[in-house]
Amino acid sequence: MKYYHPLLLTPGPTPVPDQILHATQLPMVGHRSSDFETIAEEAFRALKPVFGSENEVMILTSSGTSSLEASMLNLANPEDDIVIIVSGAFGNRFKQIAETYYENVHIFEVEWGKAVNVPDFIDFLKSLNRDITAVFSQYCETSTAVLHPVNELGHALKDFDESIYFVVDGVSCIGAVDVDLKRDQIDVLISGSQKAIMLPPGLAFVAYNNRAKARFAEVTTPRFYLDLNKYLKSQADNSTPFTPNVALFRGVTAYAQLIEEEGLDQVVARHYAIRDGLRAALKALDLDLLVEDAYASPTVTAFVPKTKDELNFIKNELKNRFSITIAGGQGHLKGEILRIGHMGQISPFDILQVVSALEIIVSEFRNEAYIGTAITQYMEVVKAYV
Ligand SMILES: Cc1ncc(COP(=O)(O)O)c(C=O)c1O
């Protein structure tokens, strides 16, 4: 057995930086103490720039899915019409939640691997001929590695009907994209801790504008743990309605400090540079990309090996021989694609590790000479950033 540094390149969870790990391991404090109030105040405030939010961001002690569910239950009444854009496994998650609680659920299907076509979507809304309360979409659909044109979607939606609430699931890209609730016409933006925010799993985040906040107070849909009004009320006192994950709240502040040091613009630029370099590298390896360049996510890249045998060989060799963990496909793309996550504390040079391992693996599998080809393409792109 030869030694290689383990590298976690799944689209969440992501490697947790030492500074965050350290913060999460500090001695426990009581969550109804002034010690925690200080921690909570910092954490709520620290996330505002990352979400492009004027209001402090709510923090729930639960996984990302809870924020998907909370956004729906707090915006839509039981009889309301809601629309879900389904372009992959996490659009399906929204759909499943919606069908658990609501009768009037309208689904706009997008081919997996494609981005939503905004004019087609608006035509779909028109064709429904119903008063729609809210539209739900992923920002990055993690299962396909598509980044939807959320700004274009938000504007088109509000031009069509400004009363519709626009809810965006940014679980797998917030912290790696330039987002702004007002500019992008988003009412509620949700995320989770274990992706580009590079914390361990266990927190969900909800950013909202004032219109959404007012709506939360009016909606009658039954909810208890996920009643966002409870979180807002506690937040005003730098507290939480239920026992928070104190350790991860501290992690949020440590995360925000890291982002401030690097600069959020730089963080975003780093993710895009890695995306572009990796795409060039995969092309050099004759590995097809699932998503076209214009809609490729800066946080995860999906590629299509030539055969199932090649796919299994790549995934297993990366893991067993090189200690690099990447992800397979989900739903009907299981066994069809592989996904490399590249979000959080990933340096451009970390990705060289996977690119060079892929050169060896693909060369061996196909009995062709790829050594040096993908690395060269990668560096040609990334050098403009480094
Ligand atoms: C886009 C997206 N939404 C929602 C989720 C669900 O989050 P969790 O698994 O933390 O509940 C994920 C998780 O991978 C995701 O990528």
Coordinates of C-alpha atoms and ligand atoms in Angstrom, one line a residue:
M1 CA 0.0 0.0 0.0
K2 CA 1.4 3.4 -1.0
Y3 CA 0.6 6.6 0.8
Y4 CA -1.3 9.5 -0.7
H5 CA -3.0 12.3 1.2
P6 CA -6.7 11.5 1.4
L7 CA -8.7 14.0 -0.7
L8 CA -12.4 14.3 -0.3
L9 CA -13.8 15.6 -3.6
T10 CA -17.5 14.8 -3.2
P11 CA -20.1 17.6 -3.7
G12 CA -20.6 17.6 0.1
P13 CA -19.5 17.0 2.7
T14 CA -16.3 18.8 1.9
P15 CA -13.0 19.0 3.8
V16 CA -13.3 21.0 7.0
P17 CA -10.5 23.6 7.4
D18 CA -8.4 23.2 10.6
Q19 CA -9.5 26.7 11.9
I20 CA -13.1 25.6 11.7
L21 CA -12.4 22.2 13.3
H22 CA -10.6 24.0 16.1
A23 CA -13.5 26.3 16.7
T24 CA -15.9 23.5 16.8
Q25 CA -13.9 21.7 19.5
L26 CA -13.8 24.6 22.0
P27 CA -15.3 23.8 25.5
M28 CA -19.1 23.7 25.5
V29 CA -21.2 26.6 26.8
G30 CA -24.8 26.6 27.8
H31 CA -27.0 27.6 25.0
R32 CA -29.2 29.8 27.3
S33 CA -26.1 31.8 28.4
S34 CA -24.7 35.1 27.4
D35 CA -21.7 33.1 26.1
F36 CA -23.9 31.6 23.4
E37 CA -25.6 34.9 22.7
T38 CA -22.2 36.3 21.7
I39 CA -21.6 33.2 19.5
A40 CA -25.0 33.4 17.9
E41 CA -24.9 37.1 17.2
E42 CA -21.7 36.7 15.3
A43 CA -22.9 33.7 13.4
F44 CA -26.2 35.3 12.3
R45 CA -24.4 38.4 11.1
A46 CA -21.4 36.7 9.6
L47 CA -23.5 34.9 6.9
K48 CA -25.1 38.1 5.5
P49 CA -22.5 38.8 2.8
V50 CA -22.2 35.2 1.8
F51 CA -26.0 35.0 1.1
G52 CA -26.2 38.6 -0.2
S53 CA -28.8 39.3 2.4
E54 CA -29.8 42.5 4.2
N55 CA -31.3 40.5 7.0
E56 CA -29.5 38.2 9.3
V57 CA -29.5 34.6 8.2
M58 CA -31.5 32.1 10.2
I59 CA -29.6 29.0 11.4
L60 CA -31.4 25.7 12.0
T61 CA -29.9 22.7 13.7
S62 CA -30.8 20.2 11.0
S63 CA -29.6 19.1 7.6
G64 CA -30.1 21.1 4.3
T65 CA -33.4 19.4 3.5
S66 CA -35.0 21.0 6.6
S67 CA -34.5 24.4 4.9
L68 CA -36.2 23.2 1.7
E69 CA -39.2 22.0 3.8
A70 CA -39.2 25.1 6.0
S71 CA -39.2 27.5 3.0
M72 CA -42.3 25.8 1.6
L73 CA -44.2 25.4 4.8
N74 CA -43.7 29.0 5.8
L75 CA -44.6 30.5 2.4
A76 CA -47.5 28.4 1.1
N77 CA -50.9 27.8 2.6
P78 CA -52.4 24.4 2.2
E79 CA -54.7 25.4 -0.7
D80 CA -52.0 27.4 -2.6
D81 CA -50.6 26.6 -6.0
I82 CA -46.9 26.1 -6.0
V83 CA -44.5 25.4 -8.9
I84 CA -41.3 23.3 -8.7
I85 CA -38.6 23.2 -11.3
V86 CA -37.3 19.7 -11.3
S87 CA -33.9 19.2 -13.1
G88 CA -32.5 16.5 -11.0
A89 CA -32.5 14.6 -7.7
F90 CA -32.8 17.7 -5.5
G91 CA -35.6 19.2 -7.6
N92 CA -37.3 15.8 -6.9
R93 CA -36.6 16.4 -3.2
F94 CA -38.6 19.7 -3.4
K95 CA -41.3 17.8 -5.3
Q96 CA -41.5 15.1 -2.6
I97 CA -41.8 17.6 0.1
A98 CA -44.5 19.5 -1.8
E99 CA -46.5 16.4 -2.5
T100 CA -46.4 15.5 1.2
Y101 CA -48.2 18.7 2.2
Y102 CA -49.9 20.3 -0.8
E103 CA -52.6 19.4 -3.4
N104 CA -51.8 22.0 -6.1
V105 CA -48.3 21.2 -7.1
H106 CA -47.1 22.0 -10.6
I107 CA -43.9 20.5 -11.9
F108 CA -41.8 22.0 -14.6
E109 CA -39.5 19.2 -15.8
V110 CA -36.0 20.1 -17.2
E111 CA -33.9 17.4 -18.8
W112 CA -31.2 16.3 -16.4
G113 CA -27.9 17.9 -17.3
K114 CA -29.7 21.0 -18.8
A115 CA -30.4 24.4 -17.3
V116 CA -33.9 25.7 -17.1
N117 CA -34.9 27.6 -20.2
V118 CA -36.4 30.8 -18.7
P119 CA -38.7 31.8 -21.5
D120 CA -40.1 28.3 -21.7
F121 CA -40.6 28.3 -18.0
I122 CA -42.5 31.6 -18.1
D123 CA -44.7 30.1 -20.9
F124 CA -45.4 27.2 -18.6
L125 CA -46.5 29.5 -15.8
K126 CA -48.8 31.3 -18.3
S127 CA -50.3 28.0 -19.5
L128 CA -51.2 27.0 -15.9
N129 CA -53.6 30.0 -15.7
R130 CA -53.5 29.8 -11.9
D131 CA -52.5 32.2 -9.2
I132 CA -49.1 30.9 -8.2
T133 CA -47.9 31.5 -4.7
A134 CA -44.3 30.4 -5.0
V135 CA -41.7 29.0 -7.4
F136 CA -39.0 26.7 -6.1
S137 CA -35.7 26.0 -7.9
Q138 CA -32.2 24.7 -7.2
Y139 CA -29.4 27.2 -7.8
C140 CA -26.9 24.4 -8.4
E141 CA -28.6 21.0 -9.1
T142 CA -25.9 18.9 -7.4
S143 CA -27.0 15.7 -9.1
T144 CA -26.2 17.0 -12.5
A145 CA -23.7 19.8 -11.8
V146 CA -25.9 22.4 -13.5
L147 CA -25.9 26.0 -12.3
H148 CA -29.3 27.5 -13.2
P149 CA -29.5 31.1 -14.4
V150 CA -31.1 32.3 -11.2
N151 CA -30.7 36.0 -11.8
E152 CA -32.5 35.7 -15.2
L153 CA -35.1 33.5 -13.7
G154 CA -35.8 35.8 -10.8
H155 CA -36.2 38.8 -13.0
A156 CA -38.4 37.0 -15.5
L157 CA -40.5 35.6 -12.7
K158 CA -41.1 39.0 -11.1
D159 CA -41.8 40.6 -14.5
F160 CA -44.5 37.9 -15.0
D161 CA -46.0 38.3 -11.6
E162 CA -44.2 40.2 -8.8
S163 CA -46.3 38.6 -6.1
I164 CA -44.8 35.2 -6.6
Y165 CA -42.3 34.2 -4.0
F166 CA -39.0 32.9 -5.5
V167 CA -37.3 30.3 -3.4
V168 CA -33.8 29.2 -4.3
D169 CA -32.0 26.1 -3.0
G170 CA -28.4 27.1 -2.8
V171 CA -27.3 24.1 -0.7
S172 CA -24.5 23.2 -3.0
C173 CA -23.2 26.6 -4.2
I174 CA -23.7 29.3 -1.6
G175 CA -20.3 30.3 -0.5
A176 CA -18.9 29.8 -4.0
V177 CA -21.1 32.1 -6.1
D178 CA -21.9 35.8 -6.3
V179 CA -25.5 36.0 -5.0
D180 CA -27.6 38.9 -3.9
L181 CA -31.2 38.5 -2.8
K182 CA -32.3 42.0 -4.0
R183 CA -30.3 42.0 -7.3
D184 CA -31.3 38.5 -8.2
Q185 CA -35.0 38.9 -7.1
I186 CA -34.9 36.0 -4.6
D187 CA -37.2 36.0 -1.7
V188 CA -35.8 33.1 0.2
L189 CA -32.4 31.5 -0.2
I190 CA -31.5 28.4 1.6
S191 CA -28.4 26.4 2.2
G192 CA -26.6 23.8 4.3
S193 CA -23.4 23.7 6.2
Q194 CA -21.5 20.8 4.6
K195 CA -20.7 22.1 1.1
A196 CA -19.1 25.4 0.1
I197 CA -19.6 26.7 3.6
M198 CA -17.2 23.9 4.6
L199 CA -18.5 23.0 8.0
P200 CA -19.4 19.5 9.1
P201 CA -23.0 18.5 8.2
G202 CA -25.8 19.5 10.6
L203 CA -26.8 23.1 10.0
A204 CA -29.3 24.6 7.6
F205 CA -29.5 28.3 6.7
V206 CA -32.4 30.4 5.6
A207 CA -31.9 33.9 4.2
Y208 CA -35.1 36.0 3.4
N209 CA -36.2 39.4 2.5
N210 CA -38.8 41.5 4.4
R211 CA -41.6 40.5 2.1
A212 CA -41.0 36.8 2.8
K213 CA -40.6 37.5 6.6
A214 CA -44.0 39.2 6.6
R215 CA -45.5 36.2 4.8
F216 CA -44.0 33.7 7.3
A217 CA -46.2 35.3 9.9
E218 CA -49.4 35.0 7.9
V219 CA -49.2 31.4 6.6
T220 CA -51.4 28.9 8.3
T221 CA -49.8 25.6 7.2
P222 CA -49.2 23.5 10.4
R223 CA -45.5 23.3 11.3
F224 CA -43.6 23.1 14.6
Y225 CA -39.9 22.6 14.6
L226 CA -39.8 24.3 11.2
D227 CA -41.9 27.3 12.1
L228 CA -39.5 30.1 11.0
N229 CA -41.4 32.6 13.1
K230 CA -40.0 30.9 16.1
Y231 CA -36.5 31.3 14.8
L232 CA -37.0 34.9 13.9
K233 CA -38.4 35.6 17.4
S234 CA -35.4 34.0 19.1
Q235 CA -32.9 35.5 16.6
A236 CA -33.9 39.0 17.9
D237 CA -32.5 37.9 21.2
N238 CA -29.4 36.3 19.7
S239 CA -30.9 32.9 20.5
T240 CA -32.6 29.9 19.0
P241 CA -35.9 28.3 19.8
F242 CA -34.5 24.8 20.3
T243 CA -31.1 23.5 21.4
P244 CA -28.6 24.6 18.8
N245 CA -25.5 22.8 17.6
V246 CA -23.3 25.2 19.6
A247 CA -20.1 23.8 18.1
L248 CA -21.2 24.4 14.6
F249 CA -22.4 27.9 15.4
R250 CA -18.8 28.6 16.4
G251 CA -17.8 27.0 13.2
V252 CA -19.9 29.5 11.2
T253 CA -17.9 32.4 12.8
A254 CA -14.6 30.7 12.0
Y255 CA -15.8 30.1 8.4
A256 CA -16.7 33.8 8.1
Q257 CA -13.3 34.8 9.3
L258 CA -11.6 32.6 6.7
I259 CA -13.8 34.1 4.0
E260 CA -13.0 37.6 5.2
E261 CA -9.3 36.9 5.1
E262 CA -9.4 35.5 1.5
G263 CA -12.0 37.9 0.3
L264 CA -15.4 36.7 -0.9
D265 CA -14.6 37.8 -4.5
Q266 CA -11.4 35.8 -4.4
V267 CA -13.2 32.7 -3.0
V268 CA -15.7 32.9 -5.9
A269 CA -12.9 33.5 -8.5
R270 CA -11.0 30.5 -7.1
H271 CA -14.0 28.2 -7.6
Y272 CA -14.6 29.4 -11.2
A273 CA -10.9 29.0 -12.0
I274 CA -10.9 25.4 -10.7
R275 CA -14.1 24.7 -12.6
D276 CA -12.6 26.0 -15.9
G277 CA -9.3 24.2 -15.4
L278 CA -10.9 20.9 -14.5
R279 CA -13.2 21.0 -17.5
A280 CA -10.2 21.6 -19.8
A281 CA -8.4 18.7 -18.1
L282 CA -11.3 16.3 -18.5
K283 CA -11.7 17.3 -22.2
A284 CA -8.0 16.5 -22.6
L285 CA -8.7 13.0 -21.2
D286 CA -11.5 12.5 -23.8
L287 CA -14.0 12.4 -21.0
D288 CA -17.3 14.0 -22.0
L289 CA -18.8 16.7 -19.8
L290 CA -22.4 16.4 -18.9
V291 CA -23.2 20.1 -18.8
E292 CA -22.4 22.7 -21.4
D293 CA -19.9 25.4 -20.4
A294 CA -22.5 28.2 -19.9
Y295 CA -24.3 26.4 -17.1
A296 CA -21.5 24.5 -15.5
S297 CA -21.4 24.9 -11.7
P298 CA -18.3 26.2 -10.0
T299 CA -18.7 23.7 -7.2
V300 CA -19.1 20.3 -8.9
T301 CA -18.3 18.9 -12.3
A302 CA -20.0 15.9 -13.9
F303 CA -18.4 13.8 -16.6
V304 CA -19.3 10.8 -18.6
P305 CA -16.8 7.9 -18.9
K306 CA -16.9 6.0 -22.2
T307 CA -18.2 2.8 -20.7
K308 CA -19.6 1.5 -17.3
D309 CA -16.3 -0.5 -16.9
E310 CA -14.3 2.6 -17.4
L311 CA -16.5 4.5 -14.9
N312 CA -16.1 1.8 -12.2
F313 CA -12.4 1.6 -12.9
I314 CA -11.9 5.3 -12.5
K315 CA -14.0 5.6 -9.3
N316 CA -12.4 2.5 -7.6
E317 CA -8.9 3.3 -8.6
L318 CA -9.2 6.9 -7.4
K319 CA -10.5 5.7 -4.0
N320 CA -8.5 2.5 -3.4
R321 CA -5.2 3.4 -5.0
F322 CA -5.0 7.2 -4.7
S323 CA -7.3 7.9 -1.6
I324 CA -9.4 10.3 -3.6
T325 CA -13.1 10.1 -3.1
I326 CA -15.4 11.4 -5.8
A327 CA -19.2 10.8 -6.3
G328 CA -21.2 8.8 -8.7
G329 CA -24.5 9.7 -10.3
Q330 CA -27.9 9.9 -8.7
G331 CA -31.3 8.7 -10.0
H332 CA -31.1 7.5 -13.6
L333 CA -27.6 9.0 -13.9
K334 CA -26.3 6.4 -11.4
G335 CA -23.7 4.3 -13.2
E336 CA -23.7 6.9 -16.1
I337 CA -21.7 9.8 -14.7
L338 CA -19.1 10.6 -12.1
R339 CA -19.0 13.9 -10.2
I340 CA -16.0 15.7 -8.8
G341 CA -16.8 18.2 -6.0
H342 CA -14.5 21.2 -5.8
M343 CA -16.0 23.5 -3.3
G344 CA -14.9 24.9 0.1
Q345 CA -11.2 24.9 1.1
I346 CA -9.9 23.4 -2.2
S347 CA -6.8 25.0 -3.7
P348 CA -6.1 24.9 -7.4
F349 CA -3.2 22.6 -6.6
D350 CA -5.4 20.1 -4.8
I351 CA -7.2 19.5 -8.1
L352 CA -3.8 18.7 -9.7
Q353 CA -3.8 15.6 -7.5
V354 CA -7.0 14.2 -9.1
V355 CA -6.1 15.4 -12.6
S356 CA -2.7 13.6 -12.4
A357 CA -4.3 10.4 -10.9
L358 CA -6.9 10.5 -13.7
E359 CA -4.1 10.7 -16.3
I360 CA -2.6 7.5 -14.9
I361 CA -5.9 5.7 -14.5
V362 CA -7.3 6.5 -18.0
S363 CA -3.9 5.8 -19.6
E364 CA -3.9 2.3 -18.0
F365 CA -7.5 1.6 -18.7
R366 CA -7.4 2.6 -22.4
N367 CA -3.8 1.7 -23.0
E368 CA -3.2 5.1 -24.4
A369 CA -0.7 7.9 -23.4
Y370 CA -2.4 10.7 -21.5
I371 CA 0.4 11.5 -19.0
G372 CA 1.0 15.3 -19.0
T373 CA -1.9 16.1 -21.3
A374 CA -4.6 17.0 -18.8
I375 CA -2.3 18.7 -16.3
T376 CA -1.0 20.9 -19.1
Q377 CA -4.5 22.0 -20.1
Y378 CA -5.4 22.5 -16.4
M379 CA -2.4 24.7 -15.7
E380 CA -2.9 26.7 -18.9
V381 CA -6.3 27.7 -17.6
V382 CA -5.6 28.0 -13.9
K383 CA -2.4 30.1 -14.3
A384 CA -4.4 33.2 -15.0
Y385 CA -5.9 32.8 -11.5
V386 CA -2.8 31.7 -9.5
Ligands
LIG1 C1 -28.9 21.1 -3.9 C2 -29.2 20.3 -2.7 N1 -30.3 20.5 -2.0 C3 -30.6 19.8 -0.9 C4 -29.7 18.9 -0.4 C5 -30.1 18.2 0.9 O1 -29.3 18.5 1.9 P1 -29.1 17.5 3.2 O2 -28.6 16.2 2.6 O3 -28.1 18.3 4.0 O4 -30.4 17.4 3.8 C6 -28.5 18.7 -1.0 C7 -27.6 17.7 -0.5 O5 -26.7 17.2 -1.2 C8 -28.2 19.4 -2.2 O6 -27.1 19.2 -2.9

